[in-house]
Amino acid sequence: MRQLHSFAGNRWVTGASDGVVLHSAIDGRPVARISSAGLDFAAMAEYARRVGGPALRALTFHQRAILLKQLAHYLLQHKEAFYQLSRETGATRNDSWIDIEGGIGTLFAYSSKSRRELPNGHLYIDGEPEMLSRRGSFVGQHVYTPLQGVALHINAFNFPCWGMLEKLAPTFIAGVPSIVKPASQTAYLTELMVRHIIASGILPEGSLQLICGGVGDLLDYMTCQDAVTFTGSAATGLKLRQHPVLLRHAVRFTMEADSLNASILGPDALPDTPEFDLFVTEVAREMTVKCGQKCTAIRRAIVPRTLAEEVVAALRQRLSQVVIGDPDREEVTMGALASRDQRDEVRQRIAQLARSSEIVYDGAVDPDLRRGMNEAGAFLAPVLLYCERPLTHAEVHEVEAFGPVSTVIPYQDATEAIALANRGQGSLVSSLFTCDDAFARELVYGIGAWHGRILIGNRDCAAESTGHGSPLPGLIHGGPGRAGGGQEMGGVRGVLHYMQCTALQGSPTTLTRITDRWLPGAARLESPVHPFRKHLGQLRIGESILTGRRRVSLEEIEHFAEFSGDKFYAHMDEAAARANPFFEGRVAHGYFIVSAAAGLFVDPAPGPVLANYGLENLRFLTPLSPGDEIQVQFTCKQIIPRETEDYGEVRWDTRVMNQRGELVATYDVLTLVAKQR
Ligand code: NAP
């Protein structure tokens, strides 16, 4: 039988003992043995900090993002190997798709988001500078730098690939090495994927290590530069959260635990509406995908009391169409739980729930469904319960049956629906199925504070909806209270979790040189050559031109109005303009000012500047009257070379002033500029 290896330091090692036998969820066959006995955990952490961290921090955000994309392509090429082994976890092809390709998709998403939203440098600038002094010689700026430790990722058994990749992607982008510890039960699939990742040679040495088996004494070596993320049961999470070393060193700890997620049917969603069907389909899908072993699955279906009977009947009908069995058979729509131990646990939880709820559907008594349920495997038919008095019974809001199990709960009105959803004591996700936006609004205000994500489903978005149960790389995953209080992914937010925020204070010139972004008040570099004549590599941050002046006449304002069609009264009607609290008479169009400013700072001949691709942060500050003059200070603010293109982005700080030196408009001009050929 295969012995799983850990990847420690830069080599594959087996545990010093035989360890534990892992069984196939489909037929109970032994699949592998797992043990991490004898691993030098302290050495693993030290290796990550000494080798992985510096190698990663030497790369820019964009360079790391490109490696992540290459890795995603590599894993996609080898995906069939993962699908083949994934079957042993009880997963159908569709379940495995979520785990395998969903995980690889997270790498792609993080790669492209990082290249769009992070600079091609080593430091993340958070927000705008804070002005701390009257004359502007002392300013503040928040920046993020990567932690100089290691991230330990402890995962649950249900997503052996996605669980690792959704944590690895933001950690890697941040520039922090990872040690991954998958749940033992399905670690053989994680191990196979890590073998491919290491074999690809794409990641810098030391950026990823793997522990197959327990984490030993690793937590004892954690420092304030490390991060621990945990996905799993609330009981284990609580134990880890209280670890004395984590407490003593204030080690970052993120927890994604279980959650009694609710889906709520709106009072408008009668049985003949699309929303009713969407709700029933979603509840049935969430019960059966991954055999209900999803932290985001719908455990509580909260429905208007008047519709409860119809909902139960429709769900019964849907669930009776499920085909349980070996996922290799094409007609099978639901596989097995991850292990027989899991199945036994879920059965116990169903018994607990049944103390205050009635079982209204049990697939096990359906001979058609029973047929696919090999007793040697970990099969369990779907079970639907109904809780008549959910306000007085606690179990339905507290007991998580981590399998194909859900409970229908009736509500009287919106206030009661809110109270019931929040009885979950904090959830990862909730969904509402309604076309009544006023109801949706009331619910969101009532349950928002208790939920990490809320999906509002109806006929308008159903065709493209990603569904109740799918965490997405661009949106946060995590919820308050019982859900663990953690937060993962959410685009750049997820990356920042592995970085330290520091408030820098100093002169604008010094902070410009540190952050590579020009700050107002910093020194400007006068250039004898117009900056539009310079290739990307020749440009310097702070390089600036002060243009000549242009007088704006009433005729030009009227010409612009005719030409553009914008005849807003403030430009055309003296009396009406005077009556306006902001103007003393007719004023120039803001867009005319922006256009005329371009006429002053643009150097027109063909050259390295390839295109203007937008403006940001545009503000009009002082109205411009006929006869006033404008002049532009145009300063190179930020340079972001693209790794894979022969051009990069340049951001220009643009300040339009009048003849009295007052600011008329400020904005950032965004251009694409060629690298030197
Ligand atoms: P678990 O028993 O708590 O195990 C989770 C992880 O913790 C496993 O890797 C496990 O390793 C490890 N672990 C257990 N004891 C540990 C200890 N003393 N020190 C360090 N690590 C330890 O949970 P599970 O049964 O695998 O997962 C099921 C639960 O996870 C469900 O309740 C589900 O709701 C939740 N879940 C939540 C999310 C989410 O994103 N919020 C996602 C998936 C699952 P071993 O396997 O080697 O014991």
mmCIF file of N, CA and C in Angstrom, residues 301-344:
data_model
loop_
_atom_site.group_PDB
_atom_site.id
_atom_site.type_symbol
_atom_site.label_atom_id
_atom_site.label_comp_id
_atom_site.label_asym_id
_atom_site.label_seq_id
_atom_site.Cartn_x
_atom_site.Cartn_y
_atom_site.Cartn_z
ATOM 1 N N ALA A 301 -33.488 25.634 5.225
ATOM 2 C CA ALA A 301 -34.282 26.225 4.145
ATOM 3 C C ALA A 301 -35.456 26.948 4.802
ATOM 4 N N ILE A 302 -35.371 28.283 4.879
ATOM 5 C CA ILE A 302 -36.353 29.072 5.631
ATOM 6 C C ILE A 302 -37.421 29.574 4.657
ATOM 7 N N VAL A 303 -38.660 29.158 4.860
ATOM 8 C CA VAL A 303 -39.708 29.406 3.848
ATOM 9 C C VAL A 303 -40.967 29.982 4.517
ATOM 10 N N PRO A 304 -41.774 30.749 3.757
ATOM 11 C CA PRO A 304 -43.038 31.242 4.331
ATOM 12 C C PRO A 304 -43.869 30.055 4.836
ATOM 13 N N ARG A 305 -44.457 30.228 6.012
ATOM 14 C CA ARG A 305 -45.221 29.117 6.602
ATOM 15 C C ARG A 305 -46.294 28.612 5.641
ATOM 16 N N THR A 306 -46.878 29.540 4.895
ATOM 17 C CA THR A 306 -47.957 29.159 3.982
ATOM 18 C C THR A 306 -47.460 28.314 2.803
ATOM 19 N N LEU A 307 -46.133 28.341 2.552
ATOM 20 C CA LEU A 307 -45.603 27.598 1.398
ATOM 21 C C LEU A 307 -44.838 26.337 1.810
ATOM 22 N N ALA A 308 -44.750 26.098 3.124
ATOM 23 C CA ALA A 308 -43.876 25.021 3.609
ATOM 24 C C ALA A 308 -44.252 23.667 2.994
ATOM 25 N N GLU A 309 -45.536 23.397 2.929
ATOM 26 C CA GLU A 309 -45.956 22.090 2.415
ATOM 27 C C GLU A 309 -45.523 21.899 0.963
ATOM 28 N N GLU A 310 -45.739 22.955 0.166
ATOM 29 C CA GLU A 310 -45.367 22.866 -1.251
ATOM 30 C C GLU A 310 -43.863 22.717 -1.431
ATOM 31 N N VAL A 311 -43.084 23.426 -0.590
ATOM 32 C CA VAL A 311 -41.622 23.330 -0.690
ATOM 33 C C VAL A 311 -41.186 21.902 -0.372
ATOM 34 N N VAL A 312 -41.736 21.346 0.706
ATOM 35 C CA VAL A 312 -41.356 19.978 1.084
ATOM 36 C C VAL A 312 -41.705 19.005 -0.049
ATOM 37 N N ALA A 313 -42.886 19.168 -0.626
ATOM 38 C CA ALA A 313 -43.302 18.253 -1.705
ATOM 39 C C ALA A 313 -42.361 18.381 -2.901
ATOM 40 N N ALA A 314 -42.001 19.611 -3.252
ATOM 41 C CA ALA A 314 -41.126 19.811 -4.413
ATOM 42 C C ALA A 314 -39.728 19.260 -4.145
ATOM 43 N N LEU A 315 -39.224 19.431 -2.909
ATOM 44 C CA LEU A 315 -37.890 18.913 -2.587
ATOM 45 C C LEU A 315 -37.886 17.383 -2.580
ATOM 46 N N ARG A 316 -38.951 16.800 -2.031
ATOM 47 C CA ARG A 316 -39.073 15.330 -2.042
ATOM 48 C C ARG A 316 -38.956 14.804 -3.459
ATOM 49 N N GLN A 317 -39.696 15.483 -4.340
ATOM 50 C CA GLN A 317 -39.722 15.057 -5.738
ATOM 51 C C GLN A 317 -38.320 15.140 -6.350
ATOM 52 N N ARG A 318 -37.623 16.241 -6.107
ATOM 53 C CA ARG A 318 -36.259 16.429 -6.654
ATOM 54 C C ARG A 318 -35.308 15.375 -6.105
ATOM 55 N N LEU A 319 -35.373 15.183 -4.776
ATOM 56 C CA LEU A 319 -34.402 14.288 -4.144
ATOM 57 C C LEU A 319 -34.611 12.841 -4.576
ATOM 58 N N SER A 320 -35.842 12.501 -4.917
ATOM 59 C CA SER A 320 -36.095 11.111 -5.330
ATOM 60 C C SER A 320 -35.471 10.825 -6.704
ATOM 61 N N GLN A 321 -35.035 11.863 -7.404
ATOM 62 C CA GLN A 321 -34.401 11.648 -8.710
ATOM 63 C C GLN A 321 -32.885 11.479 -8.604
ATOM 64 N N VAL A 322 -32.354 11.626 -7.382
ATOM 65 C CA VAL A 322 -30.907 11.494 -7.200
ATOM 66 C C VAL A 322 -30.496 10.055 -7.492
ATOM 67 N N VAL A 323 -29.361 9.892 -8.177
ATOM 68 C CA VAL A 323 -28.844 8.539 -8.408
ATOM 69 C C VAL A 323 -27.542 8.416 -7.623
ATOM 70 N N ILE A 324 -27.579 7.556 -6.595
ATOM 71 C CA ILE A 324 -26.418 7.410 -5.709
ATOM 72 C C ILE A 324 -25.570 6.237 -6.182
ATOM 73 N N GLY A 325 -24.259 6.349 -5.994
ATOM 74 C CA GLY A 325 -23.429 5.190 -6.294
ATOM 75 C C GLY A 325 -22.028 5.548 -6.717
ATOM 76 N N ASP A 326 -21.355 4.537 -7.316
ATOM 77 C CA ASP A 326 -19.976 4.686 -7.761
ATOM 78 C C ASP A 326 -19.886 5.807 -8.795
ATOM 79 N N PRO A 327 -19.114 6.840 -8.535
ATOM 80 C CA PRO A 327 -19.056 7.987 -9.450
ATOM 81 C C PRO A 327 -18.536 7.620 -10.841
ATOM 82 N N ASP A 328 -17.937 6.435 -10.979
ATOM 83 C CA ASP A 328 -17.480 6.022 -12.309
ATOM 84 C C ASP A 328 -18.658 5.724 -13.230
ATOM 85 N N ARG A 329 -19.837 5.423 -12.621
ATOM 86 C CA ARG A 329 -21.030 5.160 -13.459
ATOM 87 C C ARG A 329 -21.622 6.494 -13.888
ATOM 88 N N GLU A 330 -21.892 6.580 -15.178
ATOM 89 C CA GLU A 330 -22.261 7.861 -15.762
ATOM 90 C C GLU A 330 -23.545 8.451 -15.184
ATOM 91 N N GLU A 331 -24.507 7.559 -14.853
ATOM 92 C CA GLU A 331 -25.810 8.060 -14.415
ATOM 93 C C GLU A 331 -25.798 8.557 -12.960
ATOM 94 N N VAL A 332 -24.690 8.307 -12.244
ATOM 95 C CA VAL A 332 -24.633 8.660 -10.815
ATOM 96 C C VAL A 332 -24.544 10.179 -10.635
ATOM 97 N N THR A 333 -25.406 10.722 -9.784
ATOM 98 C CA THR A 333 -25.388 12.165 -9.533
ATOM 99 C C THR A 333 -24.908 12.502 -8.122
ATOM 100 N N MET A 334 -24.818 11.490 -7.251
ATOM 101 C CA MET A 334 -24.297 11.750 -5.905
ATOM 102 C C MET A 334 -23.399 10.600 -5.471
ATOM 103 N N GLY A 335 -22.176 10.928 -5.048
ATOM 104 C CA GLY A 335 -21.234 9.898 -4.622
ATOM 105 C C GLY A 335 -21.371 9.605 -3.143
ATOM 106 N N ALA A 336 -20.229 9.389 -2.485
ATOM 107 C CA ALA A 336 -20.235 8.989 -1.075
ATOM 108 C C ALA A 336 -19.650 10.093 -0.216
ATOM 109 N N LEU A 337 -19.863 9.978 1.084
ATOM 110 C CA LEU A 337 -19.158 10.838 2.035
ATOM 111 C C LEU A 337 -17.683 10.428 2.023
ATOM 112 N N ALA A 338 -16.828 11.218 2.655
ATOM 113 C CA ALA A 338 -15.391 10.976 2.524
ATOM 114 C C ALA A 338 -14.932 9.708 3.242
ATOM 115 N N SER A 339 -15.686 9.281 4.266
ATOM 116 C CA SER A 339 -15.283 8.066 4.991
ATOM 117 C C SER A 339 -16.495 7.491 5.729
ATOM 118 N N ARG A 340 -16.351 6.249 6.151
ATOM 119 C CA ARG A 340 -17.464 5.643 6.901
ATOM 120 C C ARG A 340 -17.601 6.308 8.269
ATOM 121 N N ASP A 341 -16.478 6.764 8.821
ATOM 122 C CA ASP A 341 -16.564 7.493 10.098
ATOM 123 C C ASP A 341 -17.438 8.734 9.926
ATOM 124 N N GLN A 342 -17.234 9.416 8.816
ATOM 125 C CA GLN A 342 -18.041 10.606 8.541
ATOM 126 C C GLN A 342 -19.511 10.236 8.448
ATOM 127 N N ARG A 343 -19.764 9.139 7.736
ATOM 128 C CA ARG A 343 -21.161 8.711 7.584
ATOM 129 C C ARG A 343 -21.787 8.430 8.952
ATOM 130 N N ASP A 344 -21.023 7.748 9.807
ATOM 131 C CA ASP A 344 -21.575 7.426 11.132
ATOM 132 C C ASP A 344 -21.863 8.715 11.904
#
